[in-house]
Coordinates of N, CA and C in Angstrom, one line a residue:
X1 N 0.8 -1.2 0.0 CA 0.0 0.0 0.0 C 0.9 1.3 0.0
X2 N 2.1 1.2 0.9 CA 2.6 2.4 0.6 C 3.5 2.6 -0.5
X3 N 3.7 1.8 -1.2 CA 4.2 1.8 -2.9 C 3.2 2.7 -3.8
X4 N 1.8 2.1 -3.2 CA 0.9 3.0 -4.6 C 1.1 4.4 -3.7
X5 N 0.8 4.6 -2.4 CA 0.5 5.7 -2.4 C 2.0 6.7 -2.5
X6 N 2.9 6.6 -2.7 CA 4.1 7.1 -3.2 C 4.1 7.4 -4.7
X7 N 3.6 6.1 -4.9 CA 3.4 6.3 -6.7 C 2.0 7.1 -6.7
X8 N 1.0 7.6 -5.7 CA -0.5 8.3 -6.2 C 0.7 10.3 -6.1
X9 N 1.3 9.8 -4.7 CA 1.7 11.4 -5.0 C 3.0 11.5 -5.8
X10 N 3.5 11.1 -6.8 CA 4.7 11.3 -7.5 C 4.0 11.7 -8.7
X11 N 2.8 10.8 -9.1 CA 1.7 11.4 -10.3 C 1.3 12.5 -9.9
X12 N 0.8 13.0 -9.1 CA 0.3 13.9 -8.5 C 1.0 15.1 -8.6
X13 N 2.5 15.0 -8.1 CA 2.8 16.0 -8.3 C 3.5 16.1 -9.6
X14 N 4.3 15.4 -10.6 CA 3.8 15.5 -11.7 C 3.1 16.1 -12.9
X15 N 2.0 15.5 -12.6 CA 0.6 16.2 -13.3 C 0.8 17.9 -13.0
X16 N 0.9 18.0 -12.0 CA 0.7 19.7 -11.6 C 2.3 20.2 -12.4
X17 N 3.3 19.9 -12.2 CA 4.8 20.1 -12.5 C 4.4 20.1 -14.2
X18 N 4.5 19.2 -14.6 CA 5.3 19.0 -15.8 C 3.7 18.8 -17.0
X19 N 2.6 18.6 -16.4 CA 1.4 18.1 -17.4 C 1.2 16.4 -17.3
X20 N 0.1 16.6 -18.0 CA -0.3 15.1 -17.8 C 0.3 14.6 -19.2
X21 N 0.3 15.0 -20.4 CA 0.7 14.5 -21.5 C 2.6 13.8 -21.2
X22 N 3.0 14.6 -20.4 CA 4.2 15.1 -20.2 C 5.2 13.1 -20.4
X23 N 6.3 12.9 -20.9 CA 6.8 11.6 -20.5 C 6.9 10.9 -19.4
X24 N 7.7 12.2 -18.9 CA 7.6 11.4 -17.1 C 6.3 11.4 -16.5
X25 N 4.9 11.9 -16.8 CA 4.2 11.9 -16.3 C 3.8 10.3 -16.6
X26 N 3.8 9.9 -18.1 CA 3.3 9.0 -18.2 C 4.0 7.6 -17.4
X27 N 5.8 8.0 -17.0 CA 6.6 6.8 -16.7 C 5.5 6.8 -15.4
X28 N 5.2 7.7 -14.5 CA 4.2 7.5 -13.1 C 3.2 6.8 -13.3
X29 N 2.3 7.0 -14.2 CA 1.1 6.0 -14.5 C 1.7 4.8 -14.7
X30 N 2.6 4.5 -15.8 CA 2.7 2.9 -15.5 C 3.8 3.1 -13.9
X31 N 4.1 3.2 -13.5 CA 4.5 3.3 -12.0 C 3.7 2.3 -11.7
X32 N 2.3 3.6 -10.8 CA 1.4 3.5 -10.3 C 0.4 2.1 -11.0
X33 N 0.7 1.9 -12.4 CA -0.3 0.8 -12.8 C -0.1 -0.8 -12.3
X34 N 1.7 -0.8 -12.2 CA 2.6 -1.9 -12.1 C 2.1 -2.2 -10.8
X35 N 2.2 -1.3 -9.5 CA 2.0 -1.1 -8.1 C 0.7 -2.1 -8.0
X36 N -0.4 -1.5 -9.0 CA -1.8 -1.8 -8.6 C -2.0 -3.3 -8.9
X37 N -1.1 -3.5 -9.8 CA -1.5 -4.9 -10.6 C -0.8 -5.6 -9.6
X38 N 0.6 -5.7 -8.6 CA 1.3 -6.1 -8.4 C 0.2 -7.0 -6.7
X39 N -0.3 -5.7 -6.5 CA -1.4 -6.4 -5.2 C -2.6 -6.9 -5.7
X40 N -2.8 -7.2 -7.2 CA -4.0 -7.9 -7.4 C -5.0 -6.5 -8.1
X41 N -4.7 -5.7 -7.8 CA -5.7 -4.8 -8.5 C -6.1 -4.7 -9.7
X42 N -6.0 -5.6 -10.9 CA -6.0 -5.9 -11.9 C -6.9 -4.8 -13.0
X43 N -7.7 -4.5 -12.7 CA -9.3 -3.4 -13.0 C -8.4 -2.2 -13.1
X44 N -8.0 -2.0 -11.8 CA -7.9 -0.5 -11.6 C -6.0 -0.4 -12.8
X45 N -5.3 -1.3 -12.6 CA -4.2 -1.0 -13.3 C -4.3 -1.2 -14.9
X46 N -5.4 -1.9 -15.4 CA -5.2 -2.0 -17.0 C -6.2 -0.8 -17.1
X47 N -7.1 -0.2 -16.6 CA -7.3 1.3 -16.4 C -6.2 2.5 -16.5
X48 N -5.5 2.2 -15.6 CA -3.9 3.1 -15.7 C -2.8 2.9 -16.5
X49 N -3.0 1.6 -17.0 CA -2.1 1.9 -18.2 C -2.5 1.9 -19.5
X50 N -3.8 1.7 -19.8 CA -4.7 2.5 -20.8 C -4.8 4.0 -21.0
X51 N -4.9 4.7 -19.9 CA -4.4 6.0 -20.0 C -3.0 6.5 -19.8
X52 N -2.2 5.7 -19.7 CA -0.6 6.1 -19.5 C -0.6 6.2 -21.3
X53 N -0.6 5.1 -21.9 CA -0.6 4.8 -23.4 C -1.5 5.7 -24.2
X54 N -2.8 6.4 -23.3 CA -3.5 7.9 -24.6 C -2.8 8.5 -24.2
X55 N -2.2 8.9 -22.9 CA -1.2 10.3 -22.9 C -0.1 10.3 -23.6
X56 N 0.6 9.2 -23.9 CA 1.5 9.3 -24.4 C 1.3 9.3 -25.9
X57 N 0.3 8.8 -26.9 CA -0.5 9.5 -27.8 C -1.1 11.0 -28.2
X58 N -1.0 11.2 -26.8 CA -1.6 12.8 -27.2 C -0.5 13.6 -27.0
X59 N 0.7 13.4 -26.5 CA 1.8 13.9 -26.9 C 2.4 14.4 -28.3
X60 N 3.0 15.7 -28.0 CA 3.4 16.0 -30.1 C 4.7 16.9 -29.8
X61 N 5.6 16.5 -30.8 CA 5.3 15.2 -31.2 C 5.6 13.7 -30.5
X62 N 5.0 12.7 -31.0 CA 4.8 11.6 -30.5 C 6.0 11.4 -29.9
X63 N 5.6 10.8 -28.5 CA 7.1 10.2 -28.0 C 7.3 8.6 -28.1
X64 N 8.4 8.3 -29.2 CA 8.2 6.9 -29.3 C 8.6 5.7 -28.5
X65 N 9.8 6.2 -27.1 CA 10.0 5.7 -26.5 C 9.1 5.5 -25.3
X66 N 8.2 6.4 -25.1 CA 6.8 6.7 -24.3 C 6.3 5.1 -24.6
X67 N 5.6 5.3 -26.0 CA 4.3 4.6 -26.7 C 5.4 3.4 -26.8
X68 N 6.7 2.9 -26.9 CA 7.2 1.7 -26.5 C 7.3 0.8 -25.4
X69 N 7.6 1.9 -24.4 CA 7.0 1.6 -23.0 C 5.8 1.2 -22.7
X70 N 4.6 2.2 -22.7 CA 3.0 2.0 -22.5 C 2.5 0.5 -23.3
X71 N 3.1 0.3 -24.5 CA 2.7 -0.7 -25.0 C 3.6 -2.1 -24.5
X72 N 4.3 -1.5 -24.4 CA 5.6 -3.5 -23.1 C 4.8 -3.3 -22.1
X73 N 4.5 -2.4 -21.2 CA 3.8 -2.7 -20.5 C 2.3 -3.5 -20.4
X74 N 1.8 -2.7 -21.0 CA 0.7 -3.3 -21.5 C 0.6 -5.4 -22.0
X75 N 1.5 -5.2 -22.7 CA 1.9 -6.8 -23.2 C 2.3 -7.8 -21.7
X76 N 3.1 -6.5 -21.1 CA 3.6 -7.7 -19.7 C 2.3 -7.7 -18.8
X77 N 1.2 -7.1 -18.7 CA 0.1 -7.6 -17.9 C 0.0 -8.4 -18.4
X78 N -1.1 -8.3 -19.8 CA -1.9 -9.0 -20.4 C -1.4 -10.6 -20.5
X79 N 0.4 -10.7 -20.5 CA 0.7 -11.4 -20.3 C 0.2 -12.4 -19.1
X80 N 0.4 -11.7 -17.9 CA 0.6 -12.1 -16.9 C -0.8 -12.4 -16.4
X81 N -1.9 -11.9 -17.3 CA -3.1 -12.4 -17.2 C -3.4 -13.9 -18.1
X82 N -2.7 -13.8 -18.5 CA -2.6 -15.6 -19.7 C -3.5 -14.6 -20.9
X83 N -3.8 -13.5 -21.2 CA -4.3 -12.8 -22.5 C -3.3 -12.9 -23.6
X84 N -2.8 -14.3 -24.4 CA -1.8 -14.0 -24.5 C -2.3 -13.6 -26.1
X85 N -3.4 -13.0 -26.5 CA -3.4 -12.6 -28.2 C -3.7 -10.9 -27.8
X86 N -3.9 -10.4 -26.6 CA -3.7 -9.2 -26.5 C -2.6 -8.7 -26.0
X87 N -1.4 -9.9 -25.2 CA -0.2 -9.5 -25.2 C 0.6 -9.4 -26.3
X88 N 0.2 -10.4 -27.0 CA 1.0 -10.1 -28.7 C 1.0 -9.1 -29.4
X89 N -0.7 -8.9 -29.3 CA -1.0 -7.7 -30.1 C -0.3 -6.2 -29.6
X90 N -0.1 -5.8 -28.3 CA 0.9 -5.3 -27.4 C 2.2 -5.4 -28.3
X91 N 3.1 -6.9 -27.5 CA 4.1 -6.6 -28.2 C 4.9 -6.2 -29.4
X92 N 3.9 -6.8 -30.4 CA 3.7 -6.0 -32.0 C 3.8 -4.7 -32.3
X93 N 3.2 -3.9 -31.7 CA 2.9 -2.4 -31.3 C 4.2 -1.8 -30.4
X94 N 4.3 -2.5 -29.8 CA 5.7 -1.9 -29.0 C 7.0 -1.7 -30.0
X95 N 7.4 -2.6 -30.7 CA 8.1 -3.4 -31.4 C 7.9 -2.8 -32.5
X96 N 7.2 -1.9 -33.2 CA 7.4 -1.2 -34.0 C 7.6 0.6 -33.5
X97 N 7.5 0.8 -32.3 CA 8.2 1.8 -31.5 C 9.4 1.9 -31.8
X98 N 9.8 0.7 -31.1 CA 11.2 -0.2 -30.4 C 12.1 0.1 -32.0
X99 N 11.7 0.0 -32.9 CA 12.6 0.0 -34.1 C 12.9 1.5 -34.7
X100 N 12.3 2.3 -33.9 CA 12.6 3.7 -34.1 C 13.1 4.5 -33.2
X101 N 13.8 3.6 -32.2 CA 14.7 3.9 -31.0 C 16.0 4.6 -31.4
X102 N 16.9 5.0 -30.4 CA 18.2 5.3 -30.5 C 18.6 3.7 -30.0
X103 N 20.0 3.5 -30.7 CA 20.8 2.2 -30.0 C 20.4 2.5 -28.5
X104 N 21.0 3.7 -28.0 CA 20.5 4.1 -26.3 C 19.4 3.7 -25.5
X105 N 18.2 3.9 -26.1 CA 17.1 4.0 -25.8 C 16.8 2.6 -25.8
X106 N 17.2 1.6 -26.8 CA 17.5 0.2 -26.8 C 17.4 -0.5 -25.8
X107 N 18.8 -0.5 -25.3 CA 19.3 -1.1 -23.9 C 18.8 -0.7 -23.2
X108 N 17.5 0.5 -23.1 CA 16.7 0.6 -21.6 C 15.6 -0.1 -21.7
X109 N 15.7 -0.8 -23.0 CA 14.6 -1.6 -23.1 C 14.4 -3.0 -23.7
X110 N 16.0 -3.8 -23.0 CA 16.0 -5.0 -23.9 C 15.1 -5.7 -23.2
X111 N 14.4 -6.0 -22.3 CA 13.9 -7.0 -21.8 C 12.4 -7.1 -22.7
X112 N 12.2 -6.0 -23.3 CA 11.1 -6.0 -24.3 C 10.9 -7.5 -25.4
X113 N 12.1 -7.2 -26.3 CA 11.7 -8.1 -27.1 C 12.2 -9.6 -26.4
X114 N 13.0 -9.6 -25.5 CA 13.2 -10.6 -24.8 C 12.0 -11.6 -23.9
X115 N 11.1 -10.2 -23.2 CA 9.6 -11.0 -23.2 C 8.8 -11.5 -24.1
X116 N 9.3 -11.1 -25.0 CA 8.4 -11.3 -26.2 C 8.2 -12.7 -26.6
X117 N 9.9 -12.7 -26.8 CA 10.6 -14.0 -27.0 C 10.0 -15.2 -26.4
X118 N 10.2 -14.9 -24.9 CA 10.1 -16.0 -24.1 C 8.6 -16.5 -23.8
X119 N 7.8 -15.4 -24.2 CA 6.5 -15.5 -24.1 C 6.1 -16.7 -25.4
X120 N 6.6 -16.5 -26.6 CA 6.1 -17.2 -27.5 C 7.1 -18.9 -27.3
X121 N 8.4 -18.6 -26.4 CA 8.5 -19.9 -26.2 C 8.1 -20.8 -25.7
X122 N 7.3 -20.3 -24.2 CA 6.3 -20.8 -23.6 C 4.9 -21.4 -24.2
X123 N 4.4 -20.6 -25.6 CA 3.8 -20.6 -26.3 C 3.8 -21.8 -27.4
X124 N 5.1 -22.8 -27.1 CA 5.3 -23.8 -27.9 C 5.7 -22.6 -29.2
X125 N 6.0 -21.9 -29.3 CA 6.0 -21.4 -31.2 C 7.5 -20.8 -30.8
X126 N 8.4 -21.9 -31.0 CA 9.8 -21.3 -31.0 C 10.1 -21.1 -32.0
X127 N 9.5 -21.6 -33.7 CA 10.2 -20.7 -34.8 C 10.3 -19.2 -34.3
X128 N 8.9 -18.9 -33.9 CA 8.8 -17.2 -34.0 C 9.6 -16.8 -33.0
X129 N 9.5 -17.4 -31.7 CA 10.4 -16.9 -31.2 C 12.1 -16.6 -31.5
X130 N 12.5 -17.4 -32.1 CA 14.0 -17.7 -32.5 C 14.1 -16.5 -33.8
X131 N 13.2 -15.8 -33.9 CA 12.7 -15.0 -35.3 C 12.7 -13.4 -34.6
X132 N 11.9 -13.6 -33.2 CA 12.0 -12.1 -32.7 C 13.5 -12.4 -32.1
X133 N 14.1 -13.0 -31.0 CA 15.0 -13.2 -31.0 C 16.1 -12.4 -31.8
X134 N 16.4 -13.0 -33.0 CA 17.4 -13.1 -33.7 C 17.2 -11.5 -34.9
X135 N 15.7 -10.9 -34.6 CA 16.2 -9.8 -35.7 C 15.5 -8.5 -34.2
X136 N 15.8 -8.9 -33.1 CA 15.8 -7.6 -32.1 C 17.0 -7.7 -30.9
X137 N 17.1 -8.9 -30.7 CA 18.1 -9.0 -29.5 C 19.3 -9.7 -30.4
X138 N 19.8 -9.7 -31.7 CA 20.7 -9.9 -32.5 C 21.4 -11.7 -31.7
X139 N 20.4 -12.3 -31.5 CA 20.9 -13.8 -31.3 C 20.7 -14.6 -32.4
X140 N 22.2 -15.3 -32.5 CA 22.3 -16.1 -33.7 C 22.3 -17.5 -33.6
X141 N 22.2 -18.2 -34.5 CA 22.0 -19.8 -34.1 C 23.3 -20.4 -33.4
X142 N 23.6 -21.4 -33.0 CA 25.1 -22.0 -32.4 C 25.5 -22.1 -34.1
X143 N 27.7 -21.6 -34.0 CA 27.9 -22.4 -35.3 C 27.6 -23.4 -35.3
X144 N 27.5 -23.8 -36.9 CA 27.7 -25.2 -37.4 C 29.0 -25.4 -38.0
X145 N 29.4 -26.5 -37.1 CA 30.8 -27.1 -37.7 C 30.8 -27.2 -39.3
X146 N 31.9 -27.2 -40.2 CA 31.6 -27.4 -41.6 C 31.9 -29.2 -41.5
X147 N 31.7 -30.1 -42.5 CA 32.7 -31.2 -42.8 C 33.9 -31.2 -42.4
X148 N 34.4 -30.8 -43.0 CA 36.3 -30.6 -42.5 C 36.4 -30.4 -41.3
X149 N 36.0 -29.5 -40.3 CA 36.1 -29.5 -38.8 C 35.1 -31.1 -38.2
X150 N 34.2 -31.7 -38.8 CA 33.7 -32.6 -38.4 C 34.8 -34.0 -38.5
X151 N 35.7 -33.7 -39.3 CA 36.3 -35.1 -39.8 C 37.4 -35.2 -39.1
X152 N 37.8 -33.6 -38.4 CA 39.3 -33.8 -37.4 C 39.2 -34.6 -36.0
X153 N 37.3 -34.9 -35.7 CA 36.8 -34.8 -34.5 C 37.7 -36.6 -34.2
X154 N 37.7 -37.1 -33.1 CA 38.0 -38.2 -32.9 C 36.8 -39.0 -32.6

């Protein structure tokens, strides 16, 4: 309880500081959304991060590491709810954020396509996973020995 209410007045003040459209305003709502979900409040946090995700929309111009965030987040509830074709739909949306990042802004956000990942490996669908993998988090298959290194083997 006193996590949200830390997270009610950091929005709070916030909002009055900087605007509600504002980035950091919106990093408080998913704050405060993560807080709510985290004790079971499930209602009240996919509420808050529905509106973290318009404000960051109604921002101009668009902030795309905003609308990257609001949408991972989004995907890691829905996840976490077993929603996993609205977590997708999430990550998809993020993920075309995510590709108009700085390299910087990247690494504040690898665990993104990493959930992604692991979510569809859970999902039994490891092509795709091996597919976001490999064209977001730059993982490559193990070498393959050629012949000639197979033939030295004992």
């Amino acid at each position: 309880q006193s996590a949200i209410r830390y997270n009610e007045k950091a929005l709070s003040l916030q909002e009055s500081v900087k605007g509600q459209a504002h980035g950091d305003t919106v990093i408080h709502l998913l704050n405060l959304a993560h807080a709510k979900s985290k004790i079971g409040k499930t209602g009240e946090a996919l509420s808050l991060y529905q509106k973290a995700l318009a404000r960051a929309n109604e921002s101009s111009p668009q902030n795309q590491l905003r609308l990257c965030e609001c949408y991972g987040e989004l995907a890691n509830f829905y996840r976490l709810q077993k929603q996993y074709v609205k977590a997708e739909d999430n990550y998809k949306k993020a993920l075309e954020h995510y590709q108009h990042l700085s390299k910087r802004e990247k690494r504040g956000l690898y665990s993104l396509p990493h959930s992604y990942s692991v979510m569809l490996q859970e999902l039994k669908r490891n092509e795709d996973s091996h597919h976001v993998a490999h064209e977001y988090l730059h993982v490559f298959k193990p070498h393959q020995k050629s012949n000639s290194q197979k033939d030295d083997q004992p």
